[in-house]
Short mmCIF file of C-alpha atoms and ligand atoms in Angstrom, two decimals:
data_model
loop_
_atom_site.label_atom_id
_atom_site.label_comp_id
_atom_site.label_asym_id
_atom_site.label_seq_id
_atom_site.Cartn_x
_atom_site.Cartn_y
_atom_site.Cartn_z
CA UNK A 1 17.55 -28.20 13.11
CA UNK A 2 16.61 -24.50 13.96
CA UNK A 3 14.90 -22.58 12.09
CA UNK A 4 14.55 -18.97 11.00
CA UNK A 5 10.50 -17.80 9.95
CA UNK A 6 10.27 -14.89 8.26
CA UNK A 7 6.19 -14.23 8.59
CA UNK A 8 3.73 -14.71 10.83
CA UNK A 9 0.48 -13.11 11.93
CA UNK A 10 0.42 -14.04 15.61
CA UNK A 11 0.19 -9.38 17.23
CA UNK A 12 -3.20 -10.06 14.77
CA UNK A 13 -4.81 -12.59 16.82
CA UNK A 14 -3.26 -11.01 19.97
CA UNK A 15 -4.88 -7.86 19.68
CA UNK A 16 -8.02 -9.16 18.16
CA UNK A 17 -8.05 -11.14 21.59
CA UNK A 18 -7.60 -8.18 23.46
CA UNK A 19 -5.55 -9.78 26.34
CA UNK A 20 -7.59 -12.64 26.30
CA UNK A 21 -4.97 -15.20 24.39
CA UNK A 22 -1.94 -16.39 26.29
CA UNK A 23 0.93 -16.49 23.97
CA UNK A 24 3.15 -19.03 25.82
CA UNK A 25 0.43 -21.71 24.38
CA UNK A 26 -3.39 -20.70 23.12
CA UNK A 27 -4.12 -23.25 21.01
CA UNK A 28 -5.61 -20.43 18.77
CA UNK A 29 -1.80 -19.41 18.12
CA UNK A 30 0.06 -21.88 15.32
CA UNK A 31 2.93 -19.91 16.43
CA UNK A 32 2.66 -20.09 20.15
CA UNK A 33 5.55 -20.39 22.38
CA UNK A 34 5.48 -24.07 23.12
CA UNK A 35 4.84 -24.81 19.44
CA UNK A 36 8.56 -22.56 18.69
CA UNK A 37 9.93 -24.54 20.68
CA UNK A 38 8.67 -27.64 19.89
CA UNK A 39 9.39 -26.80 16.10
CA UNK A 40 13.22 -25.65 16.94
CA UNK A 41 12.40 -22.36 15.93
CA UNK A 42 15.74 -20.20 16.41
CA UNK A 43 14.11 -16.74 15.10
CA UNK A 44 10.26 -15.88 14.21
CA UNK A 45 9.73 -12.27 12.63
CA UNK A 46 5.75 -10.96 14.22
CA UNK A 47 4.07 -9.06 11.26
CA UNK A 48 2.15 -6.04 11.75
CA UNK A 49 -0.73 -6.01 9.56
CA UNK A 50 -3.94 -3.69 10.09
CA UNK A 51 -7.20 -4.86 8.99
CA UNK A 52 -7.89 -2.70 6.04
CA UNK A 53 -11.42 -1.69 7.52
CA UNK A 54 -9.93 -0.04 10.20
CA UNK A 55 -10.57 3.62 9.75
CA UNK A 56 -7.25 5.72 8.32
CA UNK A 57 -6.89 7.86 11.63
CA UNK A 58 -7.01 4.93 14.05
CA UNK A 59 -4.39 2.10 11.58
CA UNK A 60 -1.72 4.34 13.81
CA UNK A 61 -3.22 3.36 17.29
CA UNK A 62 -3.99 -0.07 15.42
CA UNK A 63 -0.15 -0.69 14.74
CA UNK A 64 0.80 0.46 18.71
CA UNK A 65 -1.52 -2.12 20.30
CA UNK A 66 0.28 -4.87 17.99
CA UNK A 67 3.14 -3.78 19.46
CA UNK A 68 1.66 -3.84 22.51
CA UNK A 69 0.81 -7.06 22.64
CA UNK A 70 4.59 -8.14 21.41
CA UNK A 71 5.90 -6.10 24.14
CA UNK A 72 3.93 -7.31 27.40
CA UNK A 73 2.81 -10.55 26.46
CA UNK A 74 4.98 -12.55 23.74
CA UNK A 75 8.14 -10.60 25.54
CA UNK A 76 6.83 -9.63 28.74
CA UNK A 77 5.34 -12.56 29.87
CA UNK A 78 7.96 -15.37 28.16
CA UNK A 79 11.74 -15.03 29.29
CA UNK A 80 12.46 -17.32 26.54
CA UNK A 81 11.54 -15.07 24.10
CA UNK A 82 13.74 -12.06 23.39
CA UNK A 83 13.41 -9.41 20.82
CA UNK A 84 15.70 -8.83 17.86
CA UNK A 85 16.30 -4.98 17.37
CA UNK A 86 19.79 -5.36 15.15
CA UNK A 87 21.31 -7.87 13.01
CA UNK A 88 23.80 -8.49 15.40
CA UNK A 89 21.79 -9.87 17.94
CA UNK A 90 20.94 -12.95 15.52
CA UNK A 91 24.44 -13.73 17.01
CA UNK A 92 23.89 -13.02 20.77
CA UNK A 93 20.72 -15.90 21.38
CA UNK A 94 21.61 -18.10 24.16
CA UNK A 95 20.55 -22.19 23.81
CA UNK A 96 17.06 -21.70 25.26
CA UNK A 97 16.26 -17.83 23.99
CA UNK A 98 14.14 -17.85 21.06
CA UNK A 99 14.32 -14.39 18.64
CA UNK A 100 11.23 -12.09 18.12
CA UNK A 101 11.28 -9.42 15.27
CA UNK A 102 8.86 -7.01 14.47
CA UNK A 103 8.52 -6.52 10.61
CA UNK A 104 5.48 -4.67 9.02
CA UNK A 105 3.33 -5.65 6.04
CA UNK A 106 2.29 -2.77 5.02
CA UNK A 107 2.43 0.90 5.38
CA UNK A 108 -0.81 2.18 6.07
CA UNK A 109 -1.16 3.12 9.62
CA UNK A 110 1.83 5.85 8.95
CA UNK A 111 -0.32 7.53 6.46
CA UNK A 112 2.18 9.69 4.65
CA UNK A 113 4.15 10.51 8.00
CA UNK A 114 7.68 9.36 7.75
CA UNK A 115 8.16 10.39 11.69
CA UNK A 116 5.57 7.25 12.41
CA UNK A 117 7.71 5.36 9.96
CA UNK A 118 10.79 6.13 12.36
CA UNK A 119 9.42 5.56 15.97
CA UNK A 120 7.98 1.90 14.41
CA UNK A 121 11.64 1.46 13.44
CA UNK A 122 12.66 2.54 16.87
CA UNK A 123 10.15 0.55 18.45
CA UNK A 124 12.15 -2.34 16.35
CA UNK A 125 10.34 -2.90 13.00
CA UNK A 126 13.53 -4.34 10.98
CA UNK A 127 11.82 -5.30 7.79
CA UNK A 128 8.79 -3.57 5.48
CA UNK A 129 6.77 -4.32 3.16
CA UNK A 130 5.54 -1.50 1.74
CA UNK A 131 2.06 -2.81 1.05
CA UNK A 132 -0.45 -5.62 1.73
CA UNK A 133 -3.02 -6.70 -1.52
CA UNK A 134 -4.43 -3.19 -1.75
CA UNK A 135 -2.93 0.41 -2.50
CA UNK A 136 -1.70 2.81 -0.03
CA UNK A 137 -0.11 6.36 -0.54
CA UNK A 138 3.77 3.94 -1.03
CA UNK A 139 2.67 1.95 -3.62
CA UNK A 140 0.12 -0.30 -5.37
CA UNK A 141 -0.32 -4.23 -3.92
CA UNK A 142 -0.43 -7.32 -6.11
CA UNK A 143 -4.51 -6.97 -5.72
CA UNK A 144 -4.96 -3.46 -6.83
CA UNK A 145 -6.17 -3.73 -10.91
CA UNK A 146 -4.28 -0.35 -11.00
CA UNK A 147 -0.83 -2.19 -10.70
CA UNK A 148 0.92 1.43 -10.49
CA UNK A 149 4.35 1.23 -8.77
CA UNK A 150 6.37 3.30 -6.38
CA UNK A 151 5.06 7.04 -5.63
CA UNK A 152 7.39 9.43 -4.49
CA UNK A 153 7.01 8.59 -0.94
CA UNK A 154 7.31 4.65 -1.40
CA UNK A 155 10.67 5.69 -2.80
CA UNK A 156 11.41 7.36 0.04
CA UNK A 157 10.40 4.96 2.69
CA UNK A 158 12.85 2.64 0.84
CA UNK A 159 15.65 5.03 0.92
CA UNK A 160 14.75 5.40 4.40
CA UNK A 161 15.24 1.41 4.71
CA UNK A 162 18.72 1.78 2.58
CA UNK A 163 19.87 4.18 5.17
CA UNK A 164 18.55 2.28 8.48
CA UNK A 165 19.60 -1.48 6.79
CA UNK A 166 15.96 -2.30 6.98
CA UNK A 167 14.97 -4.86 4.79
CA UNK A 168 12.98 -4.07 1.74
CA UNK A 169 10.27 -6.80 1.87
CA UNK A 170 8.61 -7.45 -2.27
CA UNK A 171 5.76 -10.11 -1.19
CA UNK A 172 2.65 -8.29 -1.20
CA UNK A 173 3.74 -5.53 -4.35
CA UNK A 174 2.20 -5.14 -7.45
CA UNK A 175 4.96 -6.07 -10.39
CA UNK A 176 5.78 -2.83 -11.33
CA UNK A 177 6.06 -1.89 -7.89
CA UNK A 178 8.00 -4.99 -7.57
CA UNK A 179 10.46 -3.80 -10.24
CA UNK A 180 10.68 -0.05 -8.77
CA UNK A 181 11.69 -1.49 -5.52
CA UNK A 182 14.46 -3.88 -6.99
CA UNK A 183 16.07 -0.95 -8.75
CA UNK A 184 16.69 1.38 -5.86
CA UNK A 185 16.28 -1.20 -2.44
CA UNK A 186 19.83 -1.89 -0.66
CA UNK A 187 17.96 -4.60 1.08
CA UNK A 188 15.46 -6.35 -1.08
CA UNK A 189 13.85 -9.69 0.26
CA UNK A 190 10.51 -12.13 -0.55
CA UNK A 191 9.72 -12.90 3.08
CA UNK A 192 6.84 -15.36 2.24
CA UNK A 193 6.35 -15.72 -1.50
CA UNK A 194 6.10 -18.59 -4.29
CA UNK A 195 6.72 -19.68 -8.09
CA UNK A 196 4.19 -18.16 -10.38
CA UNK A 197 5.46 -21.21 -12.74
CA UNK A 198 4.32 -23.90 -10.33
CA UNK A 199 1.04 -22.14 -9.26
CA UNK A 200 -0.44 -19.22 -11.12
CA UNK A 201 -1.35 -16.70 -8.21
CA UNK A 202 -0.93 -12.92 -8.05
CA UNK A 203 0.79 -13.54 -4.69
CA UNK A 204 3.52 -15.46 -6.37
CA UNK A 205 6.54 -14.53 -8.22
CA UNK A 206 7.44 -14.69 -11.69
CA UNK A 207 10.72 -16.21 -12.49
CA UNK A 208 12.52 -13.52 -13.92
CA UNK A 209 11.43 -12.00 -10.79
CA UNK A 210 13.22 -14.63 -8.64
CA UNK A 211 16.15 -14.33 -10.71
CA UNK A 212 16.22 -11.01 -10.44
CA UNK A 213 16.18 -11.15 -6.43
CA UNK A 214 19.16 -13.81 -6.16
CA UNK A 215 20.96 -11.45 -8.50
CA UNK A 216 20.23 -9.00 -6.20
CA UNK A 217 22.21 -10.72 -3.03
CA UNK A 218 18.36 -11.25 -2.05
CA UNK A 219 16.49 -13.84 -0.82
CA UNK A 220 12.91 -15.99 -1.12
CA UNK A 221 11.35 -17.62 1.59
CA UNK A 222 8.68 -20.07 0.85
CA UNK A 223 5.07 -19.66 2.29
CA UNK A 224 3.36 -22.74 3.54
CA UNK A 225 -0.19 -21.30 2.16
CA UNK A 226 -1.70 -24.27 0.26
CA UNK A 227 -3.69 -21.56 -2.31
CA UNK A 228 -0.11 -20.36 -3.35
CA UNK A 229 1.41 -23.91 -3.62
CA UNK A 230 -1.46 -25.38 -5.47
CA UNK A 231 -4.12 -24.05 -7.63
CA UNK A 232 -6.03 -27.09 -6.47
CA UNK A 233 -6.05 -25.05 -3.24
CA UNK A 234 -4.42 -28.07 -1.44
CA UNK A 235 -0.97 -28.97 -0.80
CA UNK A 236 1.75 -31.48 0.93
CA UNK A 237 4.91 -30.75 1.95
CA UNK A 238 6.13 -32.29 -1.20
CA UNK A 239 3.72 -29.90 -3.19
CA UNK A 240 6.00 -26.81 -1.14
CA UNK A 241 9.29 -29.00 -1.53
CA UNK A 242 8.77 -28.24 -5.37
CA UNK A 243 9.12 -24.54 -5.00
CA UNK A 244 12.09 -24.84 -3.17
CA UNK A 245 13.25 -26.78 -6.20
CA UNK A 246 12.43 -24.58 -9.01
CA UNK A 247 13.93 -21.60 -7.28
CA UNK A 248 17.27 -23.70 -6.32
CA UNK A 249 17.04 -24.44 -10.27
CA UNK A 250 17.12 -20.94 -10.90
CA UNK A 251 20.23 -20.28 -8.40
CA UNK A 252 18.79 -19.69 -5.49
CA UNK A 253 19.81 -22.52 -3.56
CA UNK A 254 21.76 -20.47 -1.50
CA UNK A 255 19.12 -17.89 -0.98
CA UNK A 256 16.03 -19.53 0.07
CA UNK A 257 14.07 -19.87 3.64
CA UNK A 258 10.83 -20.30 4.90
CA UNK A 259 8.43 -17.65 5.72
CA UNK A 260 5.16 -19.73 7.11
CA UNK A 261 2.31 -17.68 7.28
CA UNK A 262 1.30 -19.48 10.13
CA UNK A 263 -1.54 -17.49 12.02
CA UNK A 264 -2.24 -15.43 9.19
CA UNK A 265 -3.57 -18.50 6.69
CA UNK A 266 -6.93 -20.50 7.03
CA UNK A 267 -5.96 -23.52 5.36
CA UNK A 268 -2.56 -25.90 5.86
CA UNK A 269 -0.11 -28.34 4.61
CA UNK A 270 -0.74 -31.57 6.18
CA UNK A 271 1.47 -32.59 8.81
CA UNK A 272 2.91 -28.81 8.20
CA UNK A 273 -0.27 -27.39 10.21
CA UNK A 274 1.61 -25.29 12.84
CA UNK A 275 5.00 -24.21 13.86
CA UNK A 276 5.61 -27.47 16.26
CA UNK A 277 5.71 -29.32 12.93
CA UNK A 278 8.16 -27.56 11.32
CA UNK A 279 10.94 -30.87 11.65
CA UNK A 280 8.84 -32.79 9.34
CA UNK A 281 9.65 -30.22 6.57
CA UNK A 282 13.02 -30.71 7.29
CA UNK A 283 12.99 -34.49 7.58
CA UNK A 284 11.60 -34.64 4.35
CA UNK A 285 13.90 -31.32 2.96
CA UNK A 286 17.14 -33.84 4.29
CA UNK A 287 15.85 -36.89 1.76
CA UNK A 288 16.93 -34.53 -1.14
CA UNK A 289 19.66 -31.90 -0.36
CA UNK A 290 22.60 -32.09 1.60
CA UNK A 291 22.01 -31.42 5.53
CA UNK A 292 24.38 -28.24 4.55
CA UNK A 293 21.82 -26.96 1.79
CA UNK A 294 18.78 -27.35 4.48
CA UNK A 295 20.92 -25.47 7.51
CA UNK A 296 20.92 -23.12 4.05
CA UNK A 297 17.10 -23.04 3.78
CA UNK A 298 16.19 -23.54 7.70
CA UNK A 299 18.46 -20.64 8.58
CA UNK A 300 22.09 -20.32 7.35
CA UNK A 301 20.90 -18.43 4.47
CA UNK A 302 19.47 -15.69 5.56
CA UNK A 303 22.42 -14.81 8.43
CA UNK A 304 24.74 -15.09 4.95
CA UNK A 305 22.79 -12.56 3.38
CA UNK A 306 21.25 -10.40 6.18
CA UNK A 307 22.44 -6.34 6.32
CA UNK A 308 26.03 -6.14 7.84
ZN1 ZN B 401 1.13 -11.60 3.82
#
């Protein structure tokens, strides 16, 4: 069954490795071309994500190489692989062609420039979050103690996103920032988020937050990052299997997906431990919902609900 992933941290490793990881199949890559493929993946969105000790005048540069690396070698060097710059084009993949979509997790390297924030979007970016843990000059992230929500400028990146049908991604936010976002975002989304219920992290979301997203005509995807399943720290695919069911019991069943992590998280579900495995979630997924309900979760979801 193919499959949609809304987050991984593959440009990361790529530029880290300056040029020296293939993408069609480093093992250092959960998310590596052969391991798509293997997995069925249909689309897989490529996070941007600067190291926060990168120095404020170089996160810019930072954020090009990522992009980069997309360009010339997941793109460049992979036929297969070709990149998603409109919703439409979720439409347009061939059999064999795998999507690539550039989405950004955070909004540091553009500083308070909103022209930066436009040639990324150019460049393809289709979905933001507007922070990663920490606070930047958009907003406050779900590790900041400050927990201050959207300045002026957050607000108008996300108008900015309203008026480009970018999505508006809530994972990383602080919850007041969570809640500022929610009342003005066209476009709101959890790309790789769980239930604070089930496992009491920051990362996680509260369920009047969830119900607030489905309300919304947004949607959650589920993040395989055992820390975030489990407060043990360790988790099966059952463990993740029980988000899923708490936010279908609070009506999302038609508005939930998977957003991985894979690449950006040191520890894994078992037999869930790269992208090539990602039919074992789905075998197990088919035991207890309809196979209409997991082409809902694996992918049909978020076409339904994607900007028009
Ligand atoms: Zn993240």
């Amino acid at each position: 069954m193919k499959i949609i992933d809304l987050h991984c941290d593959a440009l990361m490793k790529l530029a880290d490795g300056k040029g020296s990881l293939s993408y069609a199949d480093s093992k250092e890559l959960d998310t590596n071309k052969a391991r798509l493929q293997k997995g069925e993946t249909f689309v897989q969105c490529f996070a941007i994500f600067i190291d926060l000790d990168i120095k404020s005048d170089q996160k810019f540069q930072a954020a090009l190489d990522q992009i980069y690396y997309f360009k010339n070698e997941v793109l460049g060097k992979n036929h297969e692989m070709k990149q998603i710059t409109k919703w439409e084009d979720f439409d347009q993949l061939k059999e064999n062609e795998i999507g690539a979509m550039l989405t950004l997790e955070g909004v540091d390297a553009i500083g308070n420039d909103i022209q930066k924030y436009s040639i990324l979007h150019e460049l393809g970016v289709l979905s933001v979050g507007l922070t990663w843990n920490n606070a930047n000059l958009a907003a406050d992230g779900a590790g900041e103690p400050r927990g201050a929500g959207l300045t002026s400028f957050g607000k108008e990146l996300v108008q900015f996103n309203n008026q480009h049908k970018i999505l508006t991604d809530v994972s990383h936010l602080c919850e007041k920032a969570f809640w500022d976002v929610m009342e003005i975002a066209k476009y709101p989304i959890a790309s790789h988020s769980n239930s604070k219920v089930l496992c009491n992290h920051v990362r996680n979301l509260t369920d009047q937050q969830a119900r607030a997203m489905f309300d919304k005509g947004g949607l959650i995807h589920v993040v395989f990052n055992p820390p975030f399943i489990n407060e043990s720290g360790q988790a099966s695919i059952s463990d993740l299997i029980k988000h899923m069911d708490h936010f279908c019991s609070l009506g999302g069943v038609e508005q939930i997906g998977f957003g991985s992590d894979f690449d950006g998280i040191s520890t894994k579900i078992s037999k869930l431990e790269n992208s090539s495995m990602y039919q074992n979630l789905i075998n197990e997924l088919l035991k207890y919902y309809s196979e209409e309900q997991v082409q809902g979760f694996a992918y049909q979801n978020f076409l339904n609900h994607r900007p028009e």
